[in-house]
Coordinates of C-alpha atoms in Angstrom, one line a residue:
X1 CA 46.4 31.3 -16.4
X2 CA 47.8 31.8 -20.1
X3 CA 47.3 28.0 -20.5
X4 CA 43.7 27.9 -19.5
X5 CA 43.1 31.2 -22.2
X6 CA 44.7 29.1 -24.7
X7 CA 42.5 26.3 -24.1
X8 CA 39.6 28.2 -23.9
X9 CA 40.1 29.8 -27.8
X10 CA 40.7 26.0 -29.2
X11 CA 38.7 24.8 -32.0
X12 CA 35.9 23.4 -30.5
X13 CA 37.2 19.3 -31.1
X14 CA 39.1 18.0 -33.9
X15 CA 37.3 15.3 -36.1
X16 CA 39.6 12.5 -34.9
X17 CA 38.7 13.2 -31.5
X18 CA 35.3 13.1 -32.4
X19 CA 35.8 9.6 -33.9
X20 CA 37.8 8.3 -30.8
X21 CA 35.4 9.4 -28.6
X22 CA 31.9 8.6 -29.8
X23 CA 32.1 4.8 -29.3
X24 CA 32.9 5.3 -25.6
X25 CA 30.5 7.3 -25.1
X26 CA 28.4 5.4 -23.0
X27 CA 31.0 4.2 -21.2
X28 CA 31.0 7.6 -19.9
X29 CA 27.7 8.2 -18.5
X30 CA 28.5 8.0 -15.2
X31 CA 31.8 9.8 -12.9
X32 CA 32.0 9.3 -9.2
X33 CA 33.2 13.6 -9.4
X34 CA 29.7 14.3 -10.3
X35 CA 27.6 11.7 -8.3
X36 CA 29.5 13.2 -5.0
X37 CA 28.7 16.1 -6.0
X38 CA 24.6 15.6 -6.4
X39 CA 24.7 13.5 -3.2
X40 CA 26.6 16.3 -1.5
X41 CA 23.4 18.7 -2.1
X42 CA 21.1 16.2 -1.8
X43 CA 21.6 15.9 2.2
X44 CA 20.0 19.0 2.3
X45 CA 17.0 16.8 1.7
X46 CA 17.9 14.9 5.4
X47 CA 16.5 18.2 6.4
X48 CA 13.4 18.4 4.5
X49 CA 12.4 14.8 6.3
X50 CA 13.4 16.0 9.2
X51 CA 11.0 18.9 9.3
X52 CA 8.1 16.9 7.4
X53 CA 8.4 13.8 10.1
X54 CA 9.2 15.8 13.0
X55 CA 5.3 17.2 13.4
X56 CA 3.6 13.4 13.3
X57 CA 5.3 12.5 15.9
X58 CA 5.4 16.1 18.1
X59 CA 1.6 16.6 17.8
X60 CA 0.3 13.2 19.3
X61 CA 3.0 13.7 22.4
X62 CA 2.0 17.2 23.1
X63 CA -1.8 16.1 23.2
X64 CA -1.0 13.5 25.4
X65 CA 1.6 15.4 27.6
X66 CA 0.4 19.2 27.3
X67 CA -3.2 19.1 25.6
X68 CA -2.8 21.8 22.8
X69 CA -5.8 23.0 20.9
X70 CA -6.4 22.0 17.7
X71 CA -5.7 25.4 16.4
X72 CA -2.3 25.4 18.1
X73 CA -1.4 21.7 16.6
X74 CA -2.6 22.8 13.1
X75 CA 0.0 25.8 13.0
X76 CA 2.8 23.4 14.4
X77 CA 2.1 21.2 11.9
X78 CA 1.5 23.7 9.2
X79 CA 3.8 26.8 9.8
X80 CA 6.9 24.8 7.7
X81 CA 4.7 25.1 4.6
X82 CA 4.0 28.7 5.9
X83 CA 8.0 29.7 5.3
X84 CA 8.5 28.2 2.5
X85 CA 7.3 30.8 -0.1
X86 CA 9.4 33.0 1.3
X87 CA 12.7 30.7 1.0
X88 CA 11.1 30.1 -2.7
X89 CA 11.5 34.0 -3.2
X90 CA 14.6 34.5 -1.7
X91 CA 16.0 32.4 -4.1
X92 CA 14.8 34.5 -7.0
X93 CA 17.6 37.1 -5.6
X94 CA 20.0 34.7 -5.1
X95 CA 20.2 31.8 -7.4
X96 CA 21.1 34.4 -10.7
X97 CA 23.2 37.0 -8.7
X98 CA 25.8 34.7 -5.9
X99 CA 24.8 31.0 -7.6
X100 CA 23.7 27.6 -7.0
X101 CA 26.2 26.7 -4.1
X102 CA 26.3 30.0 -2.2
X103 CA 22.5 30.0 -2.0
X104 CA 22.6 26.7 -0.9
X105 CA 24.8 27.2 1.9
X106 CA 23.0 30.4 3.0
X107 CA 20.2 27.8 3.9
X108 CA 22.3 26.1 6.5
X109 CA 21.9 28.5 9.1
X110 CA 18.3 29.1 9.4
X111 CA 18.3 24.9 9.5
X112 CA 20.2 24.9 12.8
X113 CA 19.0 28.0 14.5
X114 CA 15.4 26.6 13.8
X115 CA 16.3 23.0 15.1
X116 CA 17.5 24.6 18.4
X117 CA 14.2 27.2 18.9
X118 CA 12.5 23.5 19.1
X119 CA 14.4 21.7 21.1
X120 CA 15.2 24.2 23.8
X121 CA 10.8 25.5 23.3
X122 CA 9.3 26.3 26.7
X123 CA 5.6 27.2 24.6
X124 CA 4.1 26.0 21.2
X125 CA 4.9 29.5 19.6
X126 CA 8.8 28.9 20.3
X127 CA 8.0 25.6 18.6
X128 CA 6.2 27.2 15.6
X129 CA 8.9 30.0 15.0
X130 CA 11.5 27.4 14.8
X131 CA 9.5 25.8 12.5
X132 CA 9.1 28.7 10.6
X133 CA 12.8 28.9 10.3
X134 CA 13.4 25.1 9.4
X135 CA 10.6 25.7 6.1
X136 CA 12.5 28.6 5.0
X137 CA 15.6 26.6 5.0
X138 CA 14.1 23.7 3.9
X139 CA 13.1 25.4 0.7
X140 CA 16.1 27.5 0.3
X141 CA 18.3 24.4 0.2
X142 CA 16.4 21.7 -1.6
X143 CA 15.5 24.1 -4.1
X144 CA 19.0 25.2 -5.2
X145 CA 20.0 21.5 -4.8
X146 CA 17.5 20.7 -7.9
X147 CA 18.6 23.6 -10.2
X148 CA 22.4 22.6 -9.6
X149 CA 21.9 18.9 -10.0
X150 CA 19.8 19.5 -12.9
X151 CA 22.4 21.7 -14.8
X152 CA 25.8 19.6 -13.3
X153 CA 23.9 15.9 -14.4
X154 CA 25.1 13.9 -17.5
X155 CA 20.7 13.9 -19.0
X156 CA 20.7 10.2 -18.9
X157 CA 21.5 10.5 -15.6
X158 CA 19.7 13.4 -14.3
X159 CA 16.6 12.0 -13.2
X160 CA 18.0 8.9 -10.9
X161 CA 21.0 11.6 -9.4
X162 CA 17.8 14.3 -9.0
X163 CA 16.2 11.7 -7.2
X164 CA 18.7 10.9 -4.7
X165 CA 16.8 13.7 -2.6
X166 CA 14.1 11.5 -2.6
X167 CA 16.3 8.6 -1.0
X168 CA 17.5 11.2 2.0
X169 CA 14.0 12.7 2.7
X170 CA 12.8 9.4 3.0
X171 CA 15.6 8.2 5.3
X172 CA 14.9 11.6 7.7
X173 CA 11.1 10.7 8.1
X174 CA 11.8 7.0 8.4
X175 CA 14.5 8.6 11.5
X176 CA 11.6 11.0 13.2
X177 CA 9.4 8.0 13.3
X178 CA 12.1 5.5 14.7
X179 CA 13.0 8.1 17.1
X180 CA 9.7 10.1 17.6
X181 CA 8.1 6.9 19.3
X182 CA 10.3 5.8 21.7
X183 CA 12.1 9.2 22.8
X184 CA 10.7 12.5 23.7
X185 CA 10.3 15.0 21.3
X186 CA 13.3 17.2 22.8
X187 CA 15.7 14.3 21.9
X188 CA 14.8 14.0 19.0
X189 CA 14.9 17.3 18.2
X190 CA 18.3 17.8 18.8
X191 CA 19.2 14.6 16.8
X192 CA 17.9 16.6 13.5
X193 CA 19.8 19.5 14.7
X194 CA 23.3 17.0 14.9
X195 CA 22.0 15.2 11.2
X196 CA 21.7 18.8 9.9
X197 CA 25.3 19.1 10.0
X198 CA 25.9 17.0 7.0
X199 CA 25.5 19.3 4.2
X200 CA 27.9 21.6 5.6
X201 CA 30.6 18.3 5.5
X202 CA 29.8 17.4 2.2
X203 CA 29.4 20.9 0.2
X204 CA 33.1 21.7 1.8
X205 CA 34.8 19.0 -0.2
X206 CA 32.9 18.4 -3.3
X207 CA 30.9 21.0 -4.6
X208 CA 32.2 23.4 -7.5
X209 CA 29.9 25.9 -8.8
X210 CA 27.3 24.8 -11.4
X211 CA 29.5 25.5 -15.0
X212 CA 26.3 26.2 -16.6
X213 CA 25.8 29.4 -14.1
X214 CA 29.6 30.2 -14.6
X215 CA 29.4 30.7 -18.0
X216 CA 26.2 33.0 -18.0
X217 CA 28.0 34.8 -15.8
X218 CA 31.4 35.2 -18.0
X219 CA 33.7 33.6 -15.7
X220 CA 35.0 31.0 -18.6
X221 CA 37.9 30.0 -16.9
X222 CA 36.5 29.0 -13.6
X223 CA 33.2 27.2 -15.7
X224 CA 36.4 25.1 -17.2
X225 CA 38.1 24.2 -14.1
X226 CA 34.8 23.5 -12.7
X227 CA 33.2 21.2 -15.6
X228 CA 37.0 19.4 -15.6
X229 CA 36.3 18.6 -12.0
X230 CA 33.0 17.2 -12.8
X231 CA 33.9 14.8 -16.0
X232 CA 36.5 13.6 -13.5
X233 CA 39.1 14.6 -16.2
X234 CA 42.0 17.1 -16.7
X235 CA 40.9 19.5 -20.1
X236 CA 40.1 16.5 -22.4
X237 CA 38.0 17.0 -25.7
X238 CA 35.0 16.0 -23.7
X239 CA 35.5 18.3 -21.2
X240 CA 36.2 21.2 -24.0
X241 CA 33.3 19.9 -25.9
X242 CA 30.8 20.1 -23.5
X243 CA 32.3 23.8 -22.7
X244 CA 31.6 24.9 -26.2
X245 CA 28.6 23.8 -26.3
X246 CA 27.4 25.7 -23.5
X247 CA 29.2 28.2 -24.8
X248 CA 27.5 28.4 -27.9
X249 CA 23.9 28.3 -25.7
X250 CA 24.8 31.2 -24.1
X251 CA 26.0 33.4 -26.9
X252 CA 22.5 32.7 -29.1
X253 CA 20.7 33.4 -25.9
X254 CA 22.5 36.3 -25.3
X255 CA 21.8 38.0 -29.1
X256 CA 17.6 37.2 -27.5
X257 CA 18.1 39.0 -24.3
X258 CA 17.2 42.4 -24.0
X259 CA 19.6 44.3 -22.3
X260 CA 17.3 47.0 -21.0
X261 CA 15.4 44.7 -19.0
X262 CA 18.0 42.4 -18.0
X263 CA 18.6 45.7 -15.9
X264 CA 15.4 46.3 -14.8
X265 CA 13.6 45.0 -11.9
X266 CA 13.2 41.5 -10.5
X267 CA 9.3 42.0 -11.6
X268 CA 9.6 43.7 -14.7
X269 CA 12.2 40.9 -15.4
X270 CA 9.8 38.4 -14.6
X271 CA 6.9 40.1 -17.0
X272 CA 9.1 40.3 -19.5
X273 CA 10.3 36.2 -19.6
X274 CA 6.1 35.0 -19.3
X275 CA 5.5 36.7 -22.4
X276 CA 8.1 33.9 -24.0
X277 CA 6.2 30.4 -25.0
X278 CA 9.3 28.7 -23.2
X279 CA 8.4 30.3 -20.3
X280 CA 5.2 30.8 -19.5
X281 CA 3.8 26.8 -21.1
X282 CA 5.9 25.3 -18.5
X283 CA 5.1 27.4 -15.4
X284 CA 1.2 27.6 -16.2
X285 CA 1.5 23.8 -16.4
X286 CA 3.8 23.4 -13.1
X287 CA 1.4 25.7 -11.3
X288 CA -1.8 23.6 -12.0
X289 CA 0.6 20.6 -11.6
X290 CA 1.7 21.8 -8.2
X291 CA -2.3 22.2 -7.3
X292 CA -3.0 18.5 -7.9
X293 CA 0.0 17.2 -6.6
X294 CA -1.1 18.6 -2.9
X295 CA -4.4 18.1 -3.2
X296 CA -3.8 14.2 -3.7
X297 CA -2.9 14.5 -0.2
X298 CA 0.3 12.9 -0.1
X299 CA 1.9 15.7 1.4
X300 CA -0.9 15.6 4.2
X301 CA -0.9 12.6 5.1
X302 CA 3.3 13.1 5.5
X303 CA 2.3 15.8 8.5
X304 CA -0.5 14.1 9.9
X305 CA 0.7 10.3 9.7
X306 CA 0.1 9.3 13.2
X307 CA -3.2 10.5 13.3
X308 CA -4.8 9.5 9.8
X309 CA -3.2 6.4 10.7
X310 CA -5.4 5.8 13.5
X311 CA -8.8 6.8 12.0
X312 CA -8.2 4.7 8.7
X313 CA -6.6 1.5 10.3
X314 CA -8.5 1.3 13.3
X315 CA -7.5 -1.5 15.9
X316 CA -3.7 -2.2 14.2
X317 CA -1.1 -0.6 16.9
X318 CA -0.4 2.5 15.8
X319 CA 3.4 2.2 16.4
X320 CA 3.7 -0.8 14.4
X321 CA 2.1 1.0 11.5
X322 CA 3.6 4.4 11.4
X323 CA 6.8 2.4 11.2
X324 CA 6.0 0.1 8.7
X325 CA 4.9 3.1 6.5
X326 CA 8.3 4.5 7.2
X327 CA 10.1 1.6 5.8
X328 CA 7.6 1.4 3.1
X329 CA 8.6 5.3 2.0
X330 CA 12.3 4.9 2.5
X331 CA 12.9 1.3 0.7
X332 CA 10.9 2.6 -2.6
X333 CA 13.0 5.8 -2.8
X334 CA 15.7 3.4 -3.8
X335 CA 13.5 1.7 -6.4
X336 CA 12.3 5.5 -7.5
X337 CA 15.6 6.0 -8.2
X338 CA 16.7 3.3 -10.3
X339 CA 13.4 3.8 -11.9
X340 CA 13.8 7.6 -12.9
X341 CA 17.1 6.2 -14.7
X342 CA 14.9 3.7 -17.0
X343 CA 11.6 5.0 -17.5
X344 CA 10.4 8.6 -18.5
X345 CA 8.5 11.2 -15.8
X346 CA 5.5 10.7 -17.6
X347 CA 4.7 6.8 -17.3
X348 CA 6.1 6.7 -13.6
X349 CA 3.6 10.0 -12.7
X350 CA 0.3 8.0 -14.6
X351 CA 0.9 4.7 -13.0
X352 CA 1.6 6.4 -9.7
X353 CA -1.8 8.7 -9.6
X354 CA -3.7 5.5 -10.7
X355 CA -2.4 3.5 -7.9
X356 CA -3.0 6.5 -5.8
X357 CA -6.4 6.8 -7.2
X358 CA -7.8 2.9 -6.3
X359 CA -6.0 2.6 -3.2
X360 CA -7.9 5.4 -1.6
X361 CA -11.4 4.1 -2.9
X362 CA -10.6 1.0 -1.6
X363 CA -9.7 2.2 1.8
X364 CA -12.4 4.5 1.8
X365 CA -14.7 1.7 0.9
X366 CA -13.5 -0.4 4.1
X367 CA -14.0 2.9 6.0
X368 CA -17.8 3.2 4.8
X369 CA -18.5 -0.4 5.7
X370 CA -16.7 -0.4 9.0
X371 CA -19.0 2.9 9.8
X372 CA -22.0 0.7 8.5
X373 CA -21.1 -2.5 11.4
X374 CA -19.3 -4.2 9.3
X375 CA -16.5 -4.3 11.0
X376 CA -13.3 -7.0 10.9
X377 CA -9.6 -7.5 11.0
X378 CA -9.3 -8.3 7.5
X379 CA -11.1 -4.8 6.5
X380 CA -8.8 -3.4 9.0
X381 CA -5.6 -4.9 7.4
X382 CA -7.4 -4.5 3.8
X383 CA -7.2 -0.3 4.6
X384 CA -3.5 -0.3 6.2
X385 CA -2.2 -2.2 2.9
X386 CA -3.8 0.5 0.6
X387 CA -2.4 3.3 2.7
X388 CA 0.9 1.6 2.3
X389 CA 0.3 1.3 -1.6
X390 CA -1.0 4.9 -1.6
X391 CA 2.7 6.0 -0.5
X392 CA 4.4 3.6 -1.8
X393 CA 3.1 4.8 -5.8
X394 CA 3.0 8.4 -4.4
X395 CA 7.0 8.1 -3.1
X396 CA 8.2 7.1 -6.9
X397 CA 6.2 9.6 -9.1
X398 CA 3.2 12.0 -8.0
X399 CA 5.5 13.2 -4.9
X400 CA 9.0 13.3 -6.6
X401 CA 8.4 13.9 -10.6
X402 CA 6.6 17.6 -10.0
X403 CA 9.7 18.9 -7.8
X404 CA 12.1 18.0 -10.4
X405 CA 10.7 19.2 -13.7
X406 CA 11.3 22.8 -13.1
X407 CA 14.5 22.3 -12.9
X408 CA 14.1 20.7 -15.8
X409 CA 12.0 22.6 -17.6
X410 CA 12.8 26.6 -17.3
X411 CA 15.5 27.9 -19.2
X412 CA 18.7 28.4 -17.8
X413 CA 18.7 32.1 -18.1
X414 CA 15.0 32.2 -15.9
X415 CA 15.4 29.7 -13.6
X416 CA 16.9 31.9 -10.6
X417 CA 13.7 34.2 -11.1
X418 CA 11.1 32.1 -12.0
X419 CA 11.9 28.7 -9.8
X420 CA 11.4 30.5 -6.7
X421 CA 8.1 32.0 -7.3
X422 CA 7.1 28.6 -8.5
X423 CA 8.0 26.8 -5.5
X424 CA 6.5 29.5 -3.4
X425 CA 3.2 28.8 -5.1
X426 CA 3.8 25.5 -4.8
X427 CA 4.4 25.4 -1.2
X428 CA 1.9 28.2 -0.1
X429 CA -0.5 25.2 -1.8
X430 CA 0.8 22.9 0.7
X431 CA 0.2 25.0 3.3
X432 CA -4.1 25.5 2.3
X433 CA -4.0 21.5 1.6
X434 CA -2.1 20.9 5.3
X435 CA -3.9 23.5 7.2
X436 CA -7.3 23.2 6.7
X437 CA -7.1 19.3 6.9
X438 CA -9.6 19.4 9.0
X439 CA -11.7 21.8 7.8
X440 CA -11.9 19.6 4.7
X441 CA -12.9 16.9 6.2
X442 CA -15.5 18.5 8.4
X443 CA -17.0 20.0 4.6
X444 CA -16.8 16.3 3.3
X445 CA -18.4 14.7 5.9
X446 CA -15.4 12.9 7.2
X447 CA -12.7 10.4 6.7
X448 CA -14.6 8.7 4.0
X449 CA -14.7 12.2 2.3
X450 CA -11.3 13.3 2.6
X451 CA -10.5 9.6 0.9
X452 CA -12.9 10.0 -2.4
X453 CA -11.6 13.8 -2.7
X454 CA -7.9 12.3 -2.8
X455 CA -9.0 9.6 -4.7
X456 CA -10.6 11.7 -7.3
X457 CA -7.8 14.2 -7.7
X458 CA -5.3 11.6 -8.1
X459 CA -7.3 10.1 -10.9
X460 CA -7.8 13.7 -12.3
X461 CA -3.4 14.3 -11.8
X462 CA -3.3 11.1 -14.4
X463 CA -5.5 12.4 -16.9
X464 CA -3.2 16.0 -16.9
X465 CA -0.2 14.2 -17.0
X466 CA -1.4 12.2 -19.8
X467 CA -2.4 15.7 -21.9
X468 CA 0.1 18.3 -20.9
X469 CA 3.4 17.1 -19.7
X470 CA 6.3 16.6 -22.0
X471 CA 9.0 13.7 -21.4
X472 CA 11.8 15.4 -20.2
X473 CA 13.9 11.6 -19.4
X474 CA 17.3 11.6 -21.6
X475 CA 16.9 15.2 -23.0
X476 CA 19.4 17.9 -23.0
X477 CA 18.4 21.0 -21.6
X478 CA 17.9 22.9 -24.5
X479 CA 15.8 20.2 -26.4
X480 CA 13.2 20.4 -23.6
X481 CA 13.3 24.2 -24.0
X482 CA 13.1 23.7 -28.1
X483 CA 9.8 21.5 -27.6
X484 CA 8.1 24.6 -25.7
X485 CA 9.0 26.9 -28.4
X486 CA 6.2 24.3 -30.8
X487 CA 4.4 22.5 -28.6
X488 CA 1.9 22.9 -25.8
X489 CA -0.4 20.2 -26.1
X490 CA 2.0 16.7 -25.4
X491 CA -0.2 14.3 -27.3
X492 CA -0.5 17.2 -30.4
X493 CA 3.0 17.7 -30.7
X494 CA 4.9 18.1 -33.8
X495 CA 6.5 15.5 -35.5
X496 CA 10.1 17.1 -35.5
X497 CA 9.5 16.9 -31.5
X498 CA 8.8 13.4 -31.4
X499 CA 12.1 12.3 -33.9
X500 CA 14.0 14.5 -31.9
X501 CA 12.8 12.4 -28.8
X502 CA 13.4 9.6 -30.2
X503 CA 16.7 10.4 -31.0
X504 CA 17.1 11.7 -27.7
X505 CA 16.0 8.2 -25.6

């Protein structure tokens, strides 16, 4: 212990180390301590496909096997995105006050209590309770899992190890599809309840506590230990570096904060932080954001696969397809990921709404002329192939991007109170956009309107992408927080942003 308080007064690095250690510094980008670490939380996201695949392939067998009303299949399918705003807002208690790890973990029980309420389900609402509990774990856990990847992640790195999520969601659809079609639901079931099992193996060997929460909270020493753990190194200049530099963070932040409130409420809190141009710029734009990333439907057609499936492609087996969009999803999360380590958000979410944006025209072009008698197998194939493209852009920026710049984004100090209300707004938007599917179709006059609308907002999601979101790819923490102190308006920013940037990438 006297060791680690000597270490922690040091002078923050002597010059020659400085000198030794600047040309190896990208040699140092990447430590298996702190990939293990971002892959342990990311199984969370197993989870999260679990629950997202698990209701295209429930609903079609309980119409065929029990007939439920469309009311009944709409809440099944729904009820996930019903919970999650209130996993979202649990974690505004939790994040700031036990940290990252321990309100991950808390999420692990609601995950296998829910999974076993569905398999063992003798009436739809036993279904749609466990369901309930699956979506409040599923946004308990994969929200923690971003703001502790986000703060633990070397920033050239952040976005591909932030996106390993993407790869394991993908995989845990791509499972309920494989499985969903050839075994009954029960089965299938219980094999998410056995896959749900592998955060709980993972976050027992390599997980320490984010350093980054450690130090806010004044526990030095274990922020040390926990940061040495993560560069994969004993208490090297890098590793003492990098702690005085949070350090330093912390202690300017800290001469900001008003003490009065930081004692308050969790609402007054919450007041207080809007009222801050680093705060409030980034969660106005993440709640409009949020809005046109669900209305572009990518999140519906996820629940109701099977089923869109069979309007748009009519005459292709249905099996066939739902798998090939499977693979589709789960192949490009590995591209996603090496793409989030080369290019910046902002490029990867415009190309990925325009692809979104023709694809759907297309297909709902095909669909008007196959509703006019013109009807053949290479319109057919035509629509399957843009519904395949239509996931395939959506799975590597439109989908992905919006859940990771939060984390990104908020301060340090906010992010426990204001990334859960965000992701509740966020997911009570899913829930409107996956509910009242079918109302919105009925009000647009069909399939053909439910692909313009999509169409149209994903073209719209471009054009707000291209005015209001910063490039957050390669920046530290605090630079993205420095560019919301100056800047709202991305293509009016200020010169001393953009040099910074460009120091930055």
């Amino acid at each position: 212990m006297e060791e680690e308080s000597i270490k922690l007064n040091e002078n923050p690095v002597k010059q020659e180390f400085e000198a030794e250690e600047i040309p190896n510094e990208n040699k140092k980008t990447f430590n298996w301590a702190e990939f293990l670490a971002c892959v342990s939380v990311a199984t969370t996201n197993l989870h999260t496909g679990f629950a997202l695949g698990f209701s295209a392939i429930l609903i079609p067998q309980l119409d065929e096997m029990e007939k439920i009303s469309n009311s009944q299949s709409s809440w099944i399918a729904s009820s996930i995105s019903i919970a999650a705003p209130f996993g979202c807002l649990f974690i505004a208690f939790t994040l700031d006050r036990i940290g990252r790890i321990s309100t991950f973990k808390i999420s692990l029980w609601p995950c296998f209590i829910g999974w076993i309420l569905i398999a063992l389900a003798f009436n739809p609402m036993m279904i749609i309770v466990g369901r309930l509990l699956t979506g409040f774990a599923m946004s308990v856990g994969t929200n923690s899992a971003n703001v502790y990847m986000a703060e633990i992640s070397n920033p050239k790195l952040r976005g591909s190890m932030m996106s390993i999520g993407s790869v394991m969601l993908s995989f845990g659809i791509l499972l309920m599809y494989c499985t969903g079609l050839y075994l009954h639901w029960r089965t299938v079931a219980w094999i998410a309840f056995v896959g749900a099992f592998f955060p709980v193996l993972m976050t027992a060997f390599w997980t320490p506590e984010s350093p980054v929460w450690l130090i806010h909270k004044g526990q030095d020493v274990k922020a040390l230990k926990s940061l040495a753990y993560l560069k994969n190194s004993k208490y090297s200049a890098d590793v003492q570096e990098t702690f005085n530099e949070m350090k330093s963070i912390k202690e300017k932040k800290d001469l900001l904060i008003n003490k009065e409130i930081e004692k308050s409420n969790v609402f007054r809190r919450i007041a207080w932080h809007l009222s801050k141009p680093t705060v409030f710029k980034p969660a106005l734009i993440m709640v409009v954001f949020f809005v046109l990333q669900q209305f572009t439907g990518i999140y519906t057609f996820q629940f109701h696969a099977v089923k869109m499936l069979q309007e748009v492609a009519q005459g292709i087996n249905i099996k066939f397809a739902t798998l090939l969009f499977g693979l589709f999803r789960f192949s490009l999360s590995f591209l996603a990921t090496g793409m989030l380590h080369n290019y910046g958000r902002r490029p990867l979410c415009m190309i990925s709404g325009i692809i979104m944006g023709i694809t759907l025209f297309i297909s709902g072009l095909c669909f008007y002329l196959r509703t006019n008698g013109e009807e053949s197998i290479i319109m057919t194939w035509i629509s399957l192939l843009c519904m395949l493209l239509y996931i395939s852009a959506g799975s590597v920026g439109i989908m992905l991007i919006p859940w990771i710049l939060p984390s990104e984004m908020f301060p340090t100090e906010v992010k426990g109170l204001l990334i859960g209300p965000i992701m509740a707004w966020c997911n009570a938007v899913m829930f409107v956009a996956v509910h009242f599917y079918e109302d919105l179709k009925r009000i647009l006059g069909g399939m053909l309107g439910i692909l313009w609308f999509y169409s149209f907002i994903s073209i719209l999601a471009v054009f707000f992408v291209w005015l209001l979101i910063p490039e957050t790819h390669k920046m530290k923490l605090f630079e993205i927080e420095d560019y919301f102190k100056d800047n709202t308006i991305f293509l009016l920013r200020k010169k001393k942003t953009v040099k910074n940037e460009q120091l930055c990438t």
